[in-house]
């Protein structure tokens, strides 16, 4: 009798555990699977190059002609200044605290998966202008526990709601491009004369950020919504160094350039489907 | 009662000290908040009473609608005034002094909204 009861209890316990645990584990797996592939069964990045068509109405992207940046001195600096002034991005003057929305990277750091063996000198000296890639399959969005980082349903821009950001920096770990910066200190710190220490000038029409939040390039969504082009693209003037447009529109200039020119993306093999393209 | 002559005056002094602030301020309701209204603007985006009660909710709704749900960045008030659905580009374009408008009531009610941790008040000294 006693043994039977022990057996019965063991069995009952086991089946209860199985009954409770199995479906939820199963669901988790199922959900993980669904969000990881997101209706792009062939989209493992590498083979697909430029990425599958986006599910959002628009998908904005930029083609960056690095040759122009190499030949026109100071052009990259002009873009960076335009962006950082308009968006009140602080300059802390040291690498550790650095906040960057757009910056210049070396060829070997921007494209580490390319072979660097006996590369010609020209490539090593290229200033590669980089910023958030506004990935069509953004790992930062999946990593964010608060939905402070999200993909806009209409224009596909990867945006941030700084009110929601808790500063956990998961998104920074998830982004393969280093496109996100954390505010280690208060960007609007003032010196003894009441001047901003890290902002040369303030744009009163745009907010700043506070200590403890992450920030990055917004693809100038506030300008796009008003019918303007991104500030960095505008700063290149008529040099043709940057071409901004809707990748979903087959007739846009950017789509035409992508069809006609050989371009590369940063780290396509990680499957993020970047919306920035480079002419080297 | 022992020490009557010490205890009773002591109690009287204590009560006087305790009620002194009340007597001193009688008939005076203290500083009443008086937010300065913009002189040029004709109408606000919502009726005044709505704004008094729920401007904070309106701001949060604008934020979510504009950045997440692609709501319009501009709208028109009941009386035809066009405005930007934005704290810095909307509200503060008419209410151009945080100190004379926002702070009046916020200080009175002892609330510390964190808007200004990121947002920039008009003509903040730079
Ligand atoms: S580049 Fe980084 S931050 Fe930008 S969308 Fe891609 S993963 Fe996110
Ligand atoms: S730091 Fe902010 S945006 Fe990044 S994952 Fe955490 S909550 Fe999301
Ligand atoms: S798109 Fe706008 S936010 Fe992004 S780097 Fe260019 S100027 Fe800055």
Tab-separated table of C-alpha atoms and ligand atoms in Angstrom:
chain	number	residue	atom	x	y	z
A	1	UNK	CA	0.000	0.000	0.000
A	2	UNK	CA	2.770	2.349	1.075
A	3	UNK	CA	4.829	1.825	-2.059
A	4	UNK	CA	1.855	2.275	-4.257
A	5	UNK	CA	1.142	5.620	-2.627
A	6	UNK	CA	4.757	6.776	-3.100
A	7	UNK	CA	4.645	5.780	-6.724
A	8	UNK	CA	1.350	7.509	-7.207
A	9	UNK	CA	2.618	10.751	-5.671
A	10	UNK	CA	5.791	10.673	-7.776
A	11	UNK	CA	3.835	10.133	-10.938
A	12	UNK	CA	1.324	12.815	-10.063
A	13	UNK	CA	4.123	15.262	-9.290
A	14	UNK	CA	5.949	14.535	-12.493
A	15	UNK	CA	2.910	14.888	-14.668
A	16	UNK	CA	1.957	18.141	-12.929
A	17	UNK	CA	5.414	19.560	-13.639
A	18	UNK	CA	5.231	18.382	-17.226
A	19	UNK	CA	1.713	19.735	-17.605
A	20	UNK	CA	2.609	23.183	-16.295
A	21	UNK	CA	6.048	23.489	-17.797
A	22	UNK	CA	5.777	22.013	-21.230
A	23	UNK	CA	3.240	24.269	-22.926
A	24	UNK	CA	4.876	27.488	-21.737
A	25	UNK	CA	8.351	26.313	-22.727
A	26	UNK	CA	6.932	25.284	-26.034
A	27	UNK	CA	5.279	28.631	-26.508
A	28	UNK	CA	8.478	30.445	-25.676
A	29	UNK	CA	10.369	28.457	-28.253
A	30	UNK	CA	7.647	29.044	-30.761
A	31	UNK	CA	7.558	32.780	-30.104
A	32	UNK	CA	11.359	33.035	-30.207
A	33	UNK	CA	11.322	31.276	-33.508
A	34	UNK	CA	8.681	33.572	-34.925
A	35	UNK	CA	10.345	36.823	-33.853
A	36	UNK	CA	13.790	35.661	-34.925
A	37	UNK	CA	12.751	34.910	-38.480
A	38	UNK	CA	9.954	37.463	-38.802
A	39	UNK	CA	8.554	36.187	-42.057
A	40	UNK	CA	11.858	36.291	-43.875
A	41	UNK	CA	12.705	32.608	-44.195
A	42	UNK	CA	15.601	33.158	-46.575
A	43	UNK	CA	16.916	36.224	-44.804
A	44	UNK	CA	20.099	34.945	-43.249
A	45	UNK	CA	21.908	38.035	-44.334
A	46	UNK	CA	25.095	36.976	-46.046
A	47	UNK	CA	23.719	35.502	-49.212
A	48	UNK	CA	21.079	38.111	-49.565
A	49	UNK	CA	23.270	41.171	-49.636
A	50	UNK	CA	21.041	44.189	-49.548
A	51	UNK	CA	18.217	42.543	-47.624
A	52	UNK	CA	14.644	41.556	-48.241
A	53	UNK	CA	11.884	44.066	-48.896
A	54	UNK	CA	10.726	45.782	-45.732
A	55	UNK	CA	7.272	45.239	-44.242
A	56	UNK	CA	6.896	48.900	-43.315
A	57	UNK	CA	5.285	51.349	-45.715
A	58	UNK	CA	8.500	53.283	-46.262
A	59	UNK	CA	12.049	52.206	-45.590
A	60	UNK	CA	14.432	55.105	-45.562
A	61	UNK	CA	18.075	54.590	-46.305
A	62	UNK	CA	21.225	56.418	-47.315
A	63	UNK	CA	23.894	55.644	-49.894
A	64	UNK	CA	27.266	57.021	-48.827
A	65	UNK	CA	29.809	57.608	-51.554
A	66	UNK	CA	33.080	57.249	-49.674
A	67	UNK	CA	35.111	58.372	-52.698
A	68	UNK	CA	33.579	61.834	-52.385
A	69	UNK	CA	34.353	61.964	-48.675
A	70	UNK	CA	37.949	61.025	-49.479
A	71	UNK	CA	38.343	63.683	-52.150
A	72	UNK	CA	36.530	66.577	-50.449
A	73	UNK	CA	38.492	67.571	-47.345
A	74	UNK	CA	36.440	68.254	-44.252
A	75	UNK	CA	33.151	67.020	-45.690
A	76	UNK	CA	32.701	64.322	-43.043
A	77	UNK	CA	33.416	66.861	-40.327
A	78	UNK	CA	30.757	69.134	-41.772
A	79	UNK	CA	28.161	66.331	-41.602
A	80	UNK	CA	29.083	65.494	-38.025
A	81	UNK	CA	28.907	69.126	-36.972
A	82	UNK	CA	25.527	69.620	-38.656
A	83	UNK	CA	24.054	66.597	-36.918
A	84	UNK	CA	25.548	67.180	-33.498
A	85	UNK	CA	24.618	70.893	-33.424
A	86	UNK	CA	21.017	70.354	-34.482
A	87	UNK	CA	20.495	67.499	-32.049
A	88	UNK	CA	22.304	68.980	-29.029
A	89	UNK	CA	24.820	66.147	-28.898
A	90	UNK	CA	27.392	66.915	-26.185
A	91	UNK	CA	31.135	66.761	-26.745
A	92	UNK	CA	32.866	65.506	-23.616
A	93	UNK	CA	36.281	65.589	-25.194
A	94	UNK	CA	37.228	62.075	-24.153
A	95	UNK	CA	36.678	58.642	-25.657
A	96	UNK	CA	35.233	57.051	-22.538
A	97	UNK	CA	32.214	59.339	-22.244
A	98	UNK	CA	31.879	60.021	-25.980
A	99	UNK	CA	28.387	60.443	-27.436
A	100	UNK	CA	28.229	59.978	-31.171
A	101	UNK	CA	25.325	59.956	-33.587
A	102	UNK	CA	27.532	60.025	-36.643
A	103	UNK	CA	31.280	59.509	-36.803
A	104	UNK	CA	34.195	58.491	-39.009
A	105	UNK	CA	35.461	54.926	-38.877
A	106	UNK	CA	38.475	53.356	-40.540
A	107	UNK	CA	37.918	50.916	-43.376
A	108	UNK	CA	39.144	47.903	-41.411
A	109	UNK	CA	36.876	48.720	-38.462
A	110	UNK	CA	33.835	49.473	-40.574
A	111	UNK	CA	34.194	46.334	-42.683
A	112	UNK	CA	36.059	43.868	-40.451
A	113	UNK	CA	34.807	40.829	-42.348
A	114	UNK	CA	36.567	41.948	-45.515
A	115	UNK	CA	40.028	40.579	-46.023
A	116	UNK	CA	42.613	43.198	-45.156
A	117	UNK	CA	45.480	41.182	-46.622
A	118	UNK	CA	47.640	43.338	-48.902
A	119	UNK	CA	44.877	45.883	-49.217
A	120	UNK	CA	45.886	48.985	-51.075
A	121	UNK	CA	46.774	52.130	-49.158
A	122	UNK	CA	43.815	54.091	-50.494
A	123	UNK	CA	41.340	51.852	-48.663
A	124	UNK	CA	43.083	52.201	-45.328
A	125	UNK	CA	42.915	55.966	-45.512
A	126	UNK	CA	39.237	56.169	-46.429
A	127	UNK	CA	37.045	58.101	-43.987
A	128	UNK	CA	34.004	55.860	-43.606
A	129	UNK	CA	31.123	57.961	-42.303
A	130	UNK	CA	28.982	55.752	-40.073
A	131	UNK	CA	25.802	56.132	-38.055
A	132	UNK	CA	22.855	53.975	-37.046
A	133	UNK	CA	22.006	51.653	-39.932
A	134	UNK	CA	18.278	51.729	-39.199
A	135	UNK	CA	18.357	47.981	-39.656
A	136	UNK	CA	15.333	46.323	-41.164
A	137	UNK	CA	15.881	43.482	-38.689
A	138	UNK	CA	17.161	45.427	-35.696
A	139	UNK	CA	18.709	43.458	-32.810
A	140	UNK	CA	18.616	46.546	-30.567
A	141	UNK	CA	14.821	46.540	-30.695
A	142	UNK	CA	14.632	42.892	-29.718
A	143	UNK	CA	17.044	43.431	-26.837
A	144	UNK	CA	15.249	46.422	-25.332
A	145	UNK	CA	13.159	45.284	-22.336
A	146	UNK	CA	11.046	48.453	-22.134
A	147	UNK	CA	10.244	49.109	-25.795
A	148	UNK	CA	12.090	52.397	-25.446
A	149	UNK	CA	13.757	51.450	-28.721
A	150	UNK	CA	11.335	50.479	-31.419
A	151	UNK	CA	10.839	50.322	-35.130
A	152	UNK	CA	8.368	52.835	-36.434
A	153	UNK	CA	5.551	50.961	-38.142
A	154	UNK	CA	5.251	53.376	-40.997
A	155	UNK	CA	8.704	54.635	-41.928
A	156	UNK	CA	10.829	51.788	-40.566
A	157	UNK	CA	13.075	54.202	-38.654
A	158	UNK	CA	14.574	52.786	-35.460
A	159	UNK	CA	13.512	55.321	-32.888
A	160	UNK	CA	13.896	55.911	-29.196
A	161	UNK	CA	11.558	57.134	-26.532
A	162	UNK	CA	13.988	58.570	-24.013
A	163	UNK	CA	11.196	58.822	-21.427
A	164	UNK	CA	11.049	55.043	-21.315
A	165	UNK	CA	14.750	54.249	-21.439
A	166	UNK	CA	15.993	52.786	-18.166
A	167	UNK	CA	19.645	52.868	-19.200
A	168	UNK	CA	20.179	49.117	-19.050
A	169	UNK	CA	22.365	49.298	-22.203
A	170	UNK	CA	21.152	45.940	-23.549
A	171	UNK	CA	20.655	47.673	-26.896
A	172	UNK	CA	24.275	48.776	-26.950
A	173	UNK	CA	25.409	45.214	-26.433
A	174	UNK	CA	23.034	44.044	-29.146
A	175	UNK	CA	24.012	46.583	-31.813
A	176	UNK	CA	26.805	45.171	-33.970
A	177	UNK	CA	27.812	48.625	-35.196
A	178	UNK	CA	28.462	50.592	-32.013
A	179	UNK	CA	25.829	53.072	-33.120
A	180	UNK	CA	24.545	53.765	-29.596
A	181	UNK	CA	26.027	55.878	-26.853
A	182	UNK	CA	25.247	56.033	-23.153
A	183	UNK	CA	25.057	59.258	-21.186
A	184	UNK	CA	27.435	58.635	-18.310
A	185	UNK	CA	27.055	62.218	-17.196
A	186	UNK	CA	24.650	65.103	-17.474
A	187	UNK	CA	25.061	66.571	-20.959
A	188	UNK	CA	23.903	69.973	-19.704
A	189	UNK	CA	26.398	70.268	-16.878
A	190	UNK	CA	27.360	73.912	-16.350
A	191	UNK	CA	30.637	75.466	-15.322
A	192	UNK	CA	31.034	78.062	-12.560
A	193	UNK	CA	29.991	80.862	-14.937
A	194	UNK	CA	26.769	79.058	-15.810
A	195	UNK	CA	27.861	78.068	-19.306
A	196	UNK	CA	27.333	74.599	-20.715
A	197	UNK	CA	30.543	72.661	-20.456
A	198	UNK	CA	29.866	70.145	-23.207
A	199	UNK	CA	27.561	71.976	-25.609
A	200	UNK	CA	28.943	74.797	-27.687
A	201	UNK	CA	25.507	76.042	-28.557
A	202	UNK	CA	21.997	74.842	-27.864
A	203	UNK	CA	19.295	74.317	-30.436
A	204	UNK	CA	16.187	75.454	-28.536
A	205	UNK	CA	13.897	73.592	-30.949
A	206	UNK	CA	15.245	70.166	-30.079
A	207	UNK	CA	15.482	68.453	-26.685
A	208	UNK	CA	18.619	67.242	-25.014
A	209	UNK	CA	19.028	63.980	-23.126
A	210	UNK	CA	19.680	63.292	-19.466
A	211	UNK	CA	22.199	61.238	-17.561
A	212	UNK	CA	21.424	57.534	-17.692
A	213	UNK	CA	19.805	57.186	-21.110
A	214	UNK	CA	21.085	55.809	-24.394
A	215	UNK	CA	20.916	57.867	-27.562
A	216	UNK	CA	21.664	57.505	-31.266
A	217	UNK	CA	20.961	58.826	-34.748
A	218	UNK	CA	17.225	59.171	-35.441
A	219	UNK	CA	17.638	59.480	-39.213
A	220	UNK	CA	16.321	62.989	-38.579
A	221	UNK	CA	12.769	61.719	-38.288
A	222	UNK	CA	11.681	65.163	-37.063
A	223	UNK	CA	12.947	66.653	-40.323
A	224	UNK	CA	11.634	63.887	-42.584
A	225	UNK	CA	8.169	64.398	-41.086
A	226	UNK	CA	8.362	68.038	-42.170
A	227	UNK	CA	9.469	67.171	-45.672
A	228	UNK	CA	13.179	67.899	-45.163
A	229	UNK	CA	16.121	65.576	-45.745
A	230	UNK	CA	18.448	64.478	-42.924
A	231	UNK	CA	20.816	67.202	-41.740
A	232	UNK	CA	23.973	65.247	-42.585
A	233	UNK	CA	22.750	64.648	-46.132
A	234	UNK	CA	21.862	68.314	-46.441
A	235	UNK	CA	25.374	69.248	-45.267
A	236	UNK	CA	26.889	67.438	-48.251
A	237	UNK	CA	25.085	69.911	-50.519
A	238	UNK	CA	25.281	69.030	-54.199
A	239	UNK	CA	28.433	66.922	-53.919
A	240	UNK	CA	26.405	63.728	-54.283
A	241	UNK	CA	28.320	62.230	-51.371
A	242	UNK	CA	25.107	61.066	-49.702
A	243	UNK	CA	21.856	60.009	-51.303
A	244	UNK	CA	18.824	59.729	-49.074
A	245	UNK	CA	15.528	58.137	-50.059
A	246	UNK	CA	12.885	55.450	-49.756
A	247	UNK	CA	14.231	51.970	-50.451
A	248	UNK	CA	10.693	50.621	-50.874
A	249	UNK	CA	10.036	52.908	-53.807
A	250	UNK	CA	11.559	51.325	-56.919
A	251	UNK	CA	11.585	54.703	-58.662
A	252	UNK	CA	13.428	56.652	-55.986
A	253	UNK	CA	16.935	57.923	-56.716
A	254	UNK	CA	18.408	55.725	-54.016
A	255	UNK	CA	16.819	52.607	-55.523
A	256	UNK	CA	18.185	53.558	-58.926
A	257	UNK	CA	21.688	54.113	-57.544
A	258	UNK	CA	21.559	50.763	-55.752
A	259	UNK	CA	20.511	49.015	-58.966
A	260	UNK	CA	23.222	50.648	-61.035
A	261	UNK	CA	26.174	50.837	-58.660
A	262	UNK	CA	28.140	48.283	-56.681
A	263	UNK	CA	27.545	49.017	-53.008
A	264	UNK	CA	28.337	47.223	-49.772
A	265	UNK	CA	26.752	47.209	-46.335
A	266	UNK	CA	28.378	46.903	-42.933
A	267	UNK	CA	28.458	43.329	-41.594
A	268	UNK	CA	25.661	41.956	-43.807
A	269	UNK	CA	26.344	38.430	-42.493
A	270	UNK	CA	24.861	39.196	-39.064
A	271	UNK	CA	21.439	39.463	-40.712
A	272	UNK	CA	20.436	42.926	-39.533
A	273	UNK	CA	19.633	44.207	-43.052
A	274	UNK	CA	21.214	47.649	-42.710
A	275	UNK	CA	19.703	50.578	-44.604
A	276	UNK	CA	23.059	52.285	-45.146
A	277	UNK	CA	25.029	51.449	-48.277
A	278	UNK	CA	28.586	52.335	-49.204
A	279	UNK	CA	30.243	53.044	-52.502
A	280	UNK	CA	33.930	52.411	-51.850
B	1	UNK	CA	-1.538	68.910	42.183
B	2	UNK	CA	2.090	69.544	43.124
B	3	UNK	CA	3.997	72.372	41.377
B	4	UNK	CA	0.771	73.859	40.091
B	5	UNK	CA	2.338	77.279	39.839
B	6	UNK	CA	5.020	75.958	37.471
B	7	UNK	CA	2.981	73.528	35.392
B	8	UNK	CA	0.063	75.792	34.463
B	9	UNK	CA	2.122	78.754	33.175
B	10	UNK	CA	4.333	76.230	31.371
B	11	UNK	CA	1.317	74.740	29.610
B	12	UNK	CA	0.042	78.193	28.678
B	13	UNK	CA	3.409	79.144	27.172
B	14	UNK	CA	3.537	75.851	25.265
B	15	UNK	CA	0.047	76.306	23.795
B	16	UNK	CA	0.855	79.884	22.799
B	17	UNK	CA	4.001	78.809	20.992
B	18	UNK	CA	2.177	75.954	19.285
B	19	UNK	CA	-0.646	78.120	17.907
B	20	UNK	CA	1.508	81.152	17.149
B	21	UNK	CA	1.993	80.362	13.413
B	22	UNK	CA	-1.733	79.900	12.937
B	23	UNK	CA	-2.613	83.174	14.687
B	24	UNK	CA	0.188	85.032	12.933
B	25	UNK	CA	-0.968	84.015	9.435
B	26	UNK	CA	-4.715	84.386	10.037
B	27	UNK	CA	-6.671	85.843	7.167
B	28	UNK	CA	-3.815	85.192	4.756
B	29	UNK	CA	-4.116	82.281	2.314
B	30	UNK	CA	-0.449	82.448	1.386
B	31	UNK	CA	0.961	82.793	-2.095
B	32	UNK	CA	-1.697	81.871	-4.672
B	33	UNK	CA	-0.196	80.618	-7.936
B	34	UNK	CA	-0.747	83.063	-10.760
B	35	UNK	CA	0.677	81.643	-13.986
B	36	UNK	CA	1.294	84.417	-16.493
B	37	UNK	CA	-0.857	84.076	-19.610
B	38	UNK	CA	0.713	84.765	-22.989
B	39	UNK	CA	-0.302	88.186	-24.264
B	40	UNK	CA	-0.306	87.527	-27.988
B	41	UNK	CA	-2.060	84.145	-28.174
B	42	UNK	CA	-5.818	84.011	-28.696
B	43	UNK	CA	-6.646	80.485	-27.608
B	44	UNK	CA	-5.040	77.424	-26.051
B	45	UNK	CA	-5.058	73.991	-27.644
B	46	UNK	CA	-7.771	72.857	-25.206
B	47	UNK	CA	-10.216	74.678	-22.891
B	48	UNK	CA	-8.471	76.172	-19.879
B	49	UNK	CA	-10.056	73.850	-17.331
B	50	UNK	CA	-9.004	70.767	-19.343
B	51	UNK	CA	-5.477	72.073	-19.468
B	52	UNK	CA	-5.440	72.715	-15.732
B	53	UNK	CA	-6.563	69.208	-14.983
B	54	UNK	CA	-4.813	67.099	-17.579
B	55	UNK	CA	-2.089	68.907	-19.525
B	56	UNK	CA	0.353	66.230	-18.383
B	57	UNK	CA	-1.765	63.478	-19.902
B	58	UNK	CA	-2.089	65.474	-23.122
B	59	UNK	CA	1.690	65.767	-23.392
B	60	UNK	CA	2.180	62.039	-22.886
B	61	UNK	CA	-0.532	61.302	-25.469
B	62	UNK	CA	1.116	63.607	-28.001
B	63	UNK	CA	4.437	61.884	-27.463
B	64	UNK	CA	3.098	58.380	-27.996
B	65	UNK	CA	0.939	59.387	-30.918
B	66	UNK	CA	3.639	61.333	-32.756
B	67	UNK	CA	6.620	59.021	-32.337
B	68	UNK	CA	4.973	55.595	-32.163
B	69	UNK	CA	1.713	55.841	-34.056
B	70	UNK	CA	2.719	58.366	-36.700
B	71	UNK	CA	0.207	60.913	-35.504
B	72	UNK	CA	0.363	64.379	-37.040
B	73	UNK	CA	3.005	66.745	-35.704
B	74	UNK	CA	0.628	69.684	-36.119
B	75	UNK	CA	-3.051	70.106	-35.260
B	76	UNK	CA	-5.710	72.805	-35.146
B	77	UNK	CA	-7.489	73.960	-31.993
B	78	UNK	CA	-11.275	74.441	-31.780
B	79	UNK	CA	-10.998	78.131	-32.672
B	80	UNK	CA	-8.758	77.553	-35.674
B	81	UNK	CA	-5.308	78.096	-34.138
B	82	UNK	CA	-2.687	75.833	-35.660
B	83	UNK	CA	-0.162	74.427	-33.235
B	84	UNK	CA	2.671	71.922	-33.035
B	85	UNK	CA	1.936	68.930	-30.822
B	86	UNK	CA	5.150	69.415	-28.940
B	87	UNK	CA	6.292	70.832	-25.619
B	88	UNK	CA	9.175	72.893	-26.978
B	89	UNK	CA	7.711	73.717	-30.401
B	90	UNK	CA	4.102	74.004	-29.212
B	91	UNK	CA	3.359	74.972	-25.606
B	92	UNK	CA	6.522	76.935	-24.968
B	93	UNK	CA	6.175	79.039	-28.114
B	94	UNK	CA	3.266	80.874	-26.429
B	95	UNK	CA	4.099	80.255	-22.790
B	96	UNK	CA	7.595	81.539	-23.248
B	97	UNK	CA	8.674	81.633	-19.636
B	98	UNK	CA	8.918	78.418	-17.679
B	99	UNK	CA	9.504	80.399	-14.494
B	100	UNK	CA	6.418	82.590	-14.840
B	101	UNK	CA	4.133	79.869	-16.150
B	102	UNK	CA	5.035	76.265	-15.322
B	103	UNK	CA	6.885	76.890	-12.072
B	104	UNK	CA	4.084	79.012	-10.594
B	105	UNK	CA	1.784	76.049	-10.016
B	106	UNK	CA	4.367	73.298	-9.874
B	107	UNK	CA	6.128	75.018	-6.982
B	108	UNK	CA	2.834	75.698	-5.217
B	109	UNK	CA	1.763	72.061	-5.547
B	110	UNK	CA	5.299	70.877	-4.743
B	111	UNK	CA	5.507	68.708	-7.845
B	112	UNK	CA	8.768	68.293	-9.706
B	113	UNK	CA	8.029	67.171	-13.243
B	114	UNK	CA	11.136	65.841	-14.996
B	115	UNK	CA	10.314	67.467	-18.368
B	116	UNK	CA	13.270	69.825	-18.044
B	117	UNK	CA	15.812	67.100	-17.442
B	118	UNK	CA	15.882	66.776	-21.227
B	119	UNK	CA	13.660	69.462	-22.722
B	120	UNK	CA	15.039	72.931	-23.076
B	121	UNK	CA	13.144	75.876	-21.708
B	122	UNK	CA	12.838	79.004	-23.820
B	123	UNK	CA	15.701	81.505	-23.581
B	124	UNK	CA	17.529	79.378	-21.090
B	125	UNK	CA	20.837	81.160	-20.554
B	126	UNK	CA	23.458	79.407	-22.580
C	1	LIG	S1	22.626	50.027	-36.361
C	1	LIG	FE1	22.488	49.304	-34.246
C	1	LIG	S2	21.213	50.810	-33.230
C	1	LIG	FE2	20.900	51.103	-35.418
C	1	LIG	S3	19.113	49.825	-35.892
C	1	LIG	FE3	20.911	48.576	-36.299
C	1	LIG	S4	21.218	47.453	-34.389
C	1	LIG	FE4	19.861	49.161	-33.896
C	2	LIG	S1	19.274	51.229	-22.532
C	2	LIG	FE1	17.230	52.074	-22.911
C	2	LIG	S2	16.872	51.775	-25.103
C	2	LIG	FE2	18.625	50.489	-24.543
C	2	LIG	S3	17.748	48.472	-24.124
C	2	LIG	FE3	17.846	49.566	-22.141
C	2	LIG	S4	15.856	50.589	-21.965
C	2	LIG	FE4	16.061	49.963	-24.113
C	3	LIG	S1	20.430	61.140	-40.265
C	3	LIG	FE1	20.150	62.913	-38.926
C	3	LIG	S2	20.408	62.078	-36.883
C	3	LIG	FE2	21.279	60.579	-38.283
C	3	LIG	S3	23.433	61.098	-38.453
C	3	LIG	FE3	22.406	62.169	-40.106
C	3	LIG	S4	21.938	64.187	-39.255
C	3	LIG	FE4	22.407	62.852	-37.530
